[in-house]
PDB file of C-alpha atoms in Angstrom:
ATOM      1  CA  UNK A   1      66.273 100.045  71.958  1.00  0.00           C
ATOM      2  CA  UNK A   2      68.923 101.697  73.995  1.00  0.00           C
ATOM      3  CA  UNK A   3      70.913  99.937  76.112  1.00  0.00           C
ATOM      4  CA  UNK A   4      69.216  98.973  79.347  1.00  0.00           C
ATOM      5  CA  UNK A   5      72.333  97.613  81.347  1.00  0.00           C
ATOM      6  CA  UNK A   6      75.876  98.570  80.304  1.00  0.00           C
ATOM      7  CA  UNK A   7      77.764  96.737  83.259  1.00  0.00           C
ATOM      8  CA  UNK A   8      77.374  95.794  86.877  1.00  0.00           C
ATOM      9  CA  UNK A   9      79.714  96.789  89.579  1.00  0.00           C
ATOM     10  CA  UNK A  10      80.721  94.222  92.313  1.00  0.00           C
ATOM     11  CA  UNK A  11      81.694  95.930  95.782  1.00  0.00           C
ATOM     12  CA  UNK A  12      84.588  93.474  96.834  1.00  0.00           C
ATOM     13  CA  UNK A  13      87.179  93.739  99.665  1.00  0.00           C
ATOM     14  CA  UNK A  14      90.310  93.222  97.685  1.00  0.00           C
ATOM     15  CA  UNK A  15      90.049  95.020  94.393  1.00  0.00           C
ATOM     16  CA  UNK A  16      93.295  93.403  92.910  1.00  0.00           C
ATOM     17  CA  UNK A  17      92.223  89.751  93.849  1.00  0.00           C
ATOM     18  CA  UNK A  18      88.841  90.261  92.258  1.00  0.00           C
ATOM     19  CA  UNK A  19      90.235  91.695  89.117  1.00  0.00           C
ATOM     20  CA  UNK A  20      92.593  88.753  88.757  1.00  0.00           C
ATOM     21  CA  UNK A  21      90.030  86.172  89.645  1.00  0.00           C
ATOM     22  CA  UNK A  22      87.575  87.198  86.822  1.00  0.00           C
ATOM     23  CA  UNK A  23      90.331  87.867  84.260  1.00  0.00           C
ATOM     24  CA  UNK A  24      91.574  84.384  84.805  1.00  0.00           C
ATOM     25  CA  UNK A  25      88.057  82.726  84.634  1.00  0.00           C
ATOM     26  CA  UNK A  26      85.043  84.285  83.038  1.00  0.00           C
ATOM     27  CA  UNK A  27      86.967  87.242  81.226  1.00  0.00           C
ATOM     28  CA  UNK A  28      83.895  89.594  80.916  1.00  0.00           C
ATOM     29  CA  UNK A  29      85.908  92.775  80.125  1.00  0.00           C
ATOM     30  CA  UNK A  30      84.132  96.065  80.815  1.00  0.00           C
ATOM     31  CA  UNK A  31      80.730  94.256  81.437  1.00  0.00           C
ATOM     32  CA  UNK A  32      82.013  93.576  85.061  1.00  0.00           C
ATOM     33  CA  UNK A  33      83.445  96.444  87.105  1.00  0.00           C
ATOM     34  CA  UNK A  34      84.794  96.540  90.890  1.00  0.00           C
ATOM     35  CA  UNK A  35      84.673  99.059  93.650  1.00  0.00           C
ATOM     36  CA  UNK A  36      86.523  98.446  97.124  1.00  0.00           C
ATOM     37  CA  UNK A  37      83.918  98.081 100.046  1.00  0.00           C
ATOM     38  CA  UNK A  38      83.809  96.694 103.538  1.00  0.00           C
ATOM     39  CA  UNK A  39      79.861  96.986 103.643  1.00  0.00           C
ATOM     40  CA  UNK A  40      78.323  94.624 106.102  1.00  0.00           C
ATOM     41  CA  UNK A  41      76.786  91.702 104.349  1.00  0.00           C
ATOM     42  CA  UNK A  42      75.795  88.021 105.154  1.00  0.00           C
ATOM     43  CA  UNK A  43      74.117  85.123 103.677  1.00  0.00           C
ATOM     44  CA  UNK A  44      72.392  85.300 100.365  1.00  0.00           C
ATOM     45  CA  UNK A  45      73.006  88.698  98.706  1.00  0.00           C
ATOM     46  CA  UNK A  46      69.572  88.451  96.707  1.00  0.00           C
ATOM     47  CA  UNK A  47      70.764  88.079  93.080  1.00  0.00           C
ATOM     48  CA  UNK A  48      72.683  85.561  90.838  1.00  0.00           C
ATOM     49  CA  UNK A  49      74.577  86.348  87.733  1.00  0.00           C
ATOM     50  CA  UNK A  50      74.112  83.738  84.940  1.00  0.00           C
ATOM     51  CA  UNK A  51      76.510  82.962  82.249  1.00  0.00           C
ATOM     52  CA  UNK A  52      74.364  81.012  79.389  1.00  0.00           C
ATOM     53  CA  UNK A  53      76.737  78.914  77.084  1.00  0.00           C
ATOM     54  CA  UNK A  54      76.327  76.738  74.040  1.00  0.00           C
ATOM     55  CA  UNK A  55      77.323  73.342  75.326  1.00  0.00           C
ATOM     56  CA  UNK A  56      77.963  71.116  78.435  1.00  0.00           C
ATOM     57  CA  UNK A  57      81.563  71.341  77.724  1.00  0.00           C
ATOM     58  CA  UNK A  58      81.665  74.943  78.038  1.00  0.00           C
ATOM     59  CA  UNK A  59      79.707  74.710  81.589  1.00  0.00           C
ATOM     60  CA  UNK A  60      82.578  72.462  82.764  1.00  0.00           C
ATOM     61  CA  UNK A  61      85.349  74.459  81.458  1.00  0.00           C
ATOM     62  CA  UNK A  62      83.955  77.636  83.120  1.00  0.00           C
ATOM     63  CA  UNK A  63      83.341  76.031  86.372  1.00  0.00           C
ATOM     64  CA  UNK A  64      86.620  74.317  86.585  1.00  0.00           C
ATOM     65  CA  UNK A  65      88.526  77.551  85.725  1.00  0.00           C
ATOM     66  CA  UNK A  66      86.600  79.251  88.419  1.00  0.00           C
ATOM     67  CA  UNK A  67      87.468  76.433  90.967  1.00  0.00           C
ATOM     68  CA  UNK A  68      90.953  76.439  90.030  1.00  0.00           C
ATOM     69  CA  UNK A  69      91.068  80.104  90.794  1.00  0.00           C
ATOM     70  CA  UNK A  70      89.630  79.907  94.058  1.00  0.00           C
ATOM     71  CA  UNK A  71      85.702  79.839  93.634  1.00  0.00           C
ATOM     72  CA  UNK A  72      83.762  77.359  95.770  1.00  0.00           C
ATOM     73  CA  UNK A  73      81.254  74.792  94.046  1.00  0.00           C
ATOM     74  CA  UNK A  74      77.721  75.616  95.448  1.00  0.00           C
ATOM     75  CA  UNK A  75      75.856  73.290  93.169  1.00  0.00           C
ATOM     76  CA  UNK A  76      77.861  70.793  91.120  1.00  0.00           C
ATOM     77  CA  UNK A  77      77.526  70.490  87.403  1.00  0.00           C
ATOM     78  CA  UNK A  78      74.363  68.351  86.669  1.00  0.00           C
ATOM     79  CA  UNK A  79      72.203  67.152  83.793  1.00  0.00           C
ATOM     80  CA  UNK A  80      68.513  67.772  84.401  1.00  0.00           C
ATOM     81  CA  UNK A  81      65.430  67.803  82.094  1.00  0.00           C
ATOM     82  CA  UNK A  82      66.259  71.733  80.772  1.00  0.00           C
ATOM     83  CA  UNK A  83      70.063  70.989  80.250  1.00  0.00           C
ATOM     84  CA  UNK A  84      73.371  71.055  82.027  1.00  0.00           C
ATOM     85  CA  UNK A  85      74.634  73.440  84.802  1.00  0.00           C
ATOM     86  CA  UNK A  86      76.098  74.350  88.116  1.00  0.00           C
ATOM     87  CA  UNK A  87      76.657  77.272  90.557  1.00  0.00           C
ATOM     88  CA  UNK A  88      79.881  78.610  92.131  1.00  0.00           C
ATOM     89  CA  UNK A  89      80.477  81.558  94.524  1.00  0.00           C
ATOM     90  CA  UNK A  90      83.497  83.722  93.582  1.00  0.00           C
ATOM     91  CA  UNK A  91      85.980  84.532  96.442  1.00  0.00           C
ATOM     92  CA  UNK A  92      84.304  87.955  96.598  1.00  0.00           C
ATOM     93  CA  UNK A  93      81.188  86.257  97.534  1.00  0.00           C
ATOM     94  CA  UNK A  94      79.099  86.775  94.200  1.00  0.00           C
ATOM     95  CA  UNK A  95      77.070  83.908  93.192  1.00  0.00           C
ATOM     96  CA  UNK A  96      77.468  82.510  89.506  1.00  0.00           C
ATOM     97  CA  UNK A  97      75.302  80.222  87.560  1.00  0.00           C
ATOM     98  CA  UNK A  98      76.635  78.691  84.365  1.00  0.00           C
ATOM     99  CA  UNK A  99      74.270  76.684  82.265  1.00  0.00           C
ATOM    100  CA  UNK A 100      73.358  75.661  78.791  1.00  0.00           C
ATOM    101  CA  UNK A 101      70.037  74.258  77.369  1.00  0.00           C
ATOM    102  CA  UNK A 102      72.019  71.860  75.162  1.00  0.00           C
ATOM    103  CA  UNK A 103      72.829  68.170  76.657  1.00  0.00           C
ATOM    104  CA  UNK A 104      75.598  67.268  74.010  1.00  0.00           C
ATOM    105  CA  UNK A 105      78.829  68.859  73.026  1.00  0.00           C
ATOM    106  CA  UNK A 106      78.985  69.770  69.223  1.00  0.00           C
ATOM    107  CA  UNK A 107      82.436  71.464  69.256  1.00  0.00           C
ATOM    108  CA  UNK A 108      85.537  71.324  71.545  1.00  0.00           C
ATOM    109  CA  UNK A 109      84.942  72.747  74.942  1.00  0.00           C
ATOM    110  CA  UNK A 110      85.822  76.542  75.371  1.00  0.00           C
ATOM    111  CA  UNK A 111      85.167  79.206  77.822  1.00  0.00           C
ATOM    112  CA  UNK A 112      82.934  81.173  75.149  1.00  0.00           C
ATOM    113  CA  UNK A 113      79.951  82.726  76.742  1.00  0.00           C
ATOM    114  CA  UNK A 114      76.561  83.633  74.749  1.00  0.00           C
ATOM    115  CA  UNK A 115      74.764  85.688  77.253  1.00  0.00           C
ATOM    116  CA  UNK A 116      75.079  87.136  80.932  1.00  0.00           C
ATOM    117  CA  UNK A 117      71.934  87.460  82.953  1.00  0.00           C
ATOM    118  CA  UNK A 118      71.381  89.427  86.245  1.00  0.00           C
ATOM    119  CA  UNK A 119      68.509  87.704  88.143  1.00  0.00           C
ATOM    120  CA  UNK A 120      67.329  89.879  91.016  1.00  0.00           C
ATOM    121  CA  UNK A 121      65.447  88.019  93.869  1.00  0.00           C
ATOM    122  CA  UNK A 122      62.152  90.119  94.628  1.00  0.00           C
ATOM    123  CA  UNK A 123      60.128  89.738  97.596  1.00  0.00           C
ATOM    124  CA  UNK A 124      57.038  91.066  95.673  1.00  0.00           C
ATOM    125  CA  UNK A 125      57.465  90.313  91.711  1.00  0.00           C
ATOM    126  CA  UNK A 126      54.712  92.330  90.848  1.00  0.00           C
ATOM    127  CA  UNK A 127      55.599  95.269  92.711  1.00  0.00           C
ATOM    128  CA  UNK A 128      59.329  94.952  91.480  1.00  0.00           C
ATOM    129  CA  UNK A 129      58.059  94.481  87.706  1.00  0.00           C
ATOM    130  CA  UNK A 130      55.912  97.566  87.979  1.00  0.00           C
ATOM    131  CA  UNK A 131      58.984  99.753  89.203  1.00  0.00           C
ATOM    132  CA  UNK A 132      60.925  98.582  86.119  1.00  0.00           C
ATOM    133  CA  UNK A 133      57.849  98.949  83.387  1.00  0.00           C
ATOM    134  CA  UNK A 134      57.095 102.352  84.905  1.00  0.00           C
ATOM    135  CA  UNK A 135      60.543 103.272  84.065  1.00  0.00           C
ATOM    136  CA  UNK A 136      60.477 102.126  80.420  1.00  0.00           C
ATOM    137  CA  UNK A 137      61.948  98.633  80.735  1.00  0.00           C
ATOM    138  CA  UNK A 138      59.372  96.297  78.879  1.00  0.00           C
ATOM    139  CA  UNK A 139      58.563  92.763  79.773  1.00  0.00           C
ATOM    140  CA  UNK A 140      59.356  90.007  77.344  1.00  0.00           C
ATOM    141  CA  UNK A 141      58.153  87.201  79.412  1.00  0.00           C
ATOM    142  CA  UNK A 142      56.179  86.890  82.687  1.00  0.00           C
ATOM    143  CA  UNK A 143      54.961  84.087  84.937  1.00  0.00           C
ATOM    144  CA  UNK A 144      52.656  85.685  87.376  1.00  0.00           C
ATOM    145  CA  UNK A 145      54.283  86.355  90.817  1.00  0.00           C
ATOM    146  CA  UNK A 146      57.206  84.097  90.121  1.00  0.00           C
ATOM    147  CA  UNK A 147      59.232  85.388  87.398  1.00  0.00           C
ATOM    148  CA  UNK A 148      59.803  88.014  84.932  1.00  0.00           C
ATOM    149  CA  UNK A 149      62.170  88.411  81.975  1.00  0.00           C
ATOM    150  CA  UNK A 150      62.677  92.019  80.723  1.00  0.00           C
ATOM    151  CA  UNK A 151      63.334  93.013  77.012  1.00  0.00           C
ATOM    152  CA  UNK A 152      66.785  94.636  77.333  1.00  0.00           C
ATOM    153  CA  UNK A 153      67.332  94.751  73.697  1.00  0.00           C
ATOM    154  CA  UNK A 154      70.908  95.032  72.713  1.00  0.00           C
ATOM    155  CA  UNK A 155      72.388  95.132  76.219  1.00  0.00           C
ATOM    156  CA  UNK A 156      75.453  92.968  77.202  1.00  0.00           C
ATOM    157  CA  UNK A 157      73.630  91.921  80.153  1.00  0.00           C
ATOM    158  CA  UNK A 158      70.151  90.676  80.448  1.00  0.00           C
ATOM    159  CA  UNK A 159      67.685  91.205  83.304  1.00  0.00           C
ATOM    160  CA  UNK A 160      65.211  89.179  85.168  1.00  0.00           C
ATOM    161  CA  UNK A 161      63.224  88.970  88.323  1.00  0.00           C
ATOM    162  CA  UNK A 162      62.728  85.860  90.237  1.00  0.00           C
ATOM    163  CA  UNK A 163      60.947  85.458  93.786  1.00  0.00           C
ATOM    164  CA  UNK A 164      63.594  85.752  96.373  1.00  0.00           C
ATOM    165  CA  UNK A 165      63.081  82.213  98.001  1.00  0.00           C
ATOM    166  CA  UNK A 166      62.989  80.601  94.645  1.00  0.00           C
ATOM    167  CA  UNK A 167      66.208  82.401  93.442  1.00  0.00           C
ATOM    168  CA  UNK A 168      67.999  81.111  96.483  1.00  0.00           C
ATOM    169  CA  UNK A 169      66.767  77.752  96.100  1.00  0.00           C
ATOM    170  CA  UNK A 170      67.786  77.500  92.466  1.00  0.00           C
ATOM    171  CA  UNK A 171      71.349  79.046  93.536  1.00  0.00           C
ATOM    172  CA  UNK A 172      71.548  76.216  96.055  1.00  0.00           C
ATOM    173  CA  UNK A 173      71.663  78.398  99.325  1.00  0.00           C
ATOM    174  CA  UNK A 174      69.383  79.305 102.061  1.00  0.00           C
ATOM    175  CA  UNK A 175      67.142  82.415 101.480  1.00  0.00           C
ATOM    176  CA  UNK A 176      68.235  84.302 104.690  1.00  0.00           C
ATOM    177  CA  UNK A 177      70.676  87.113 104.105  1.00  0.00           C
ATOM    178  CA  UNK A 178      71.171  90.688 105.332  1.00  0.00           C
ATOM    179  CA  UNK A 179      73.313  94.006 104.786  1.00  0.00           C
ATOM    180  CA  UNK A 180      74.513  95.056 101.396  1.00  0.00           C
ATOM    181  CA  UNK A 181      73.833  93.384  98.032  1.00  0.00           C
ATOM    182  CA  UNK A 182      77.275  94.416  97.151  1.00  0.00           C
ATOM    183  CA  UNK A 183      76.054  95.173  93.679  1.00  0.00           C
ATOM    184  CA  UNK A 184      75.339  98.319  91.517  1.00  0.00           C
ATOM    185  CA  UNK A 185      73.643  98.149  88.112  1.00  0.00           C
ATOM    186  CA  UNK A 186      75.107 100.726  85.572  1.00  0.00           C
ATOM    187  CA  UNK A 187      72.446 101.686  82.984  1.00  0.00           C
ATOM    188  CA  UNK A 188      69.507 103.489  81.673  1.00  0.00           C
ATOM    189  CA  UNK A 189      67.754 104.070  85.076  1.00  0.00           C
ATOM    190  CA  UNK A 190      70.392 106.387  86.276  1.00  0.00           C
ATOM    191  CA  UNK A 191      70.271 106.947  89.950  1.00  0.00           C
ATOM    192  CA  UNK A 192      67.681 104.821  91.419  1.00  0.00           C
ATOM    193  CA  UNK A 193      66.972 102.159  93.848  1.00  0.00           C
ATOM    194  CA  UNK A 194      64.410  99.349  93.281  1.00  0.00           C
ATOM    195  CA  UNK A 195      61.862  97.929  95.702  1.00  0.00           C
ATOM    196  CA  UNK A 196      64.494  95.230  97.072  1.00  0.00           C
ATOM    197  CA  UNK A 197      67.218  97.543  97.473  1.00  0.00           C
ATOM    198  CA  UNK A 198      69.152  97.015  94.292  1.00  0.00           C
ATOM    199  CA  UNK A 199      70.842 100.153  93.511  1.00  0.00           C
ATOM    200  CA  UNK A 200      71.487 101.686  89.927  1.00  0.00           C
ATOM    201  CA  UNK A 201      73.687 104.315  88.899  1.00  0.00           C
ATOM    202  CA  UNK A 202      74.447 106.292  85.585  1.00  0.00           C
ATOM    203  CA  UNK A 203      76.930 104.609  83.299  1.00  0.00           C
ATOM    204  CA  UNK A 204      79.265 107.516  83.079  1.00  0.00           C
ATOM    205  CA  UNK A 205      79.737 107.261  86.983  1.00  0.00           C
ATOM    206  CA  UNK A 206      81.820 104.046  86.347  1.00  0.00           C
ATOM    207  CA  UNK A 207      83.625 104.770  82.820  1.00  0.00           C
TER     208      UNK A 207
END
């Protein structure tokens, strides 16, 4: 399968500050790009970026690095039935969830990341799922009107849909929000806008 998502672009108020923050914390390289913008936005922006790691020590290492660089803790790192995780908000406003399904460390802690997953909040999961499947993105897992995980092949970033209110609750913030998502997905759809207003752009535009 061809790459579905090459990278994501975050609209930020301070380009140099954003570049410095992410270089010092998650170090995602070309998977994360930036564009200066003063677009109006408030509240929940309707998406989260998840960093999936191999063990709890890595969760703590990444969260600690983000907080030291200026991020705010939204949900402290906690252990649950499914694993260990926490959520932080970057200085630019983007919401990041760092999590692992493991409950024990098996190696020294590091900031190594196994997966990046973009979760889009959908008002109507079925309608948004149809938008993507009609454009050639197959479904890997689906849970009715609640959640969809797409099969993005070898893409450096995975893609999923989650009911908007449920995604906000999972992130630990109120569901209300307005204005720009401040996010562009660079990948196989070219120029497109999904039912929830998330914009896609051709990869070459941001190369």
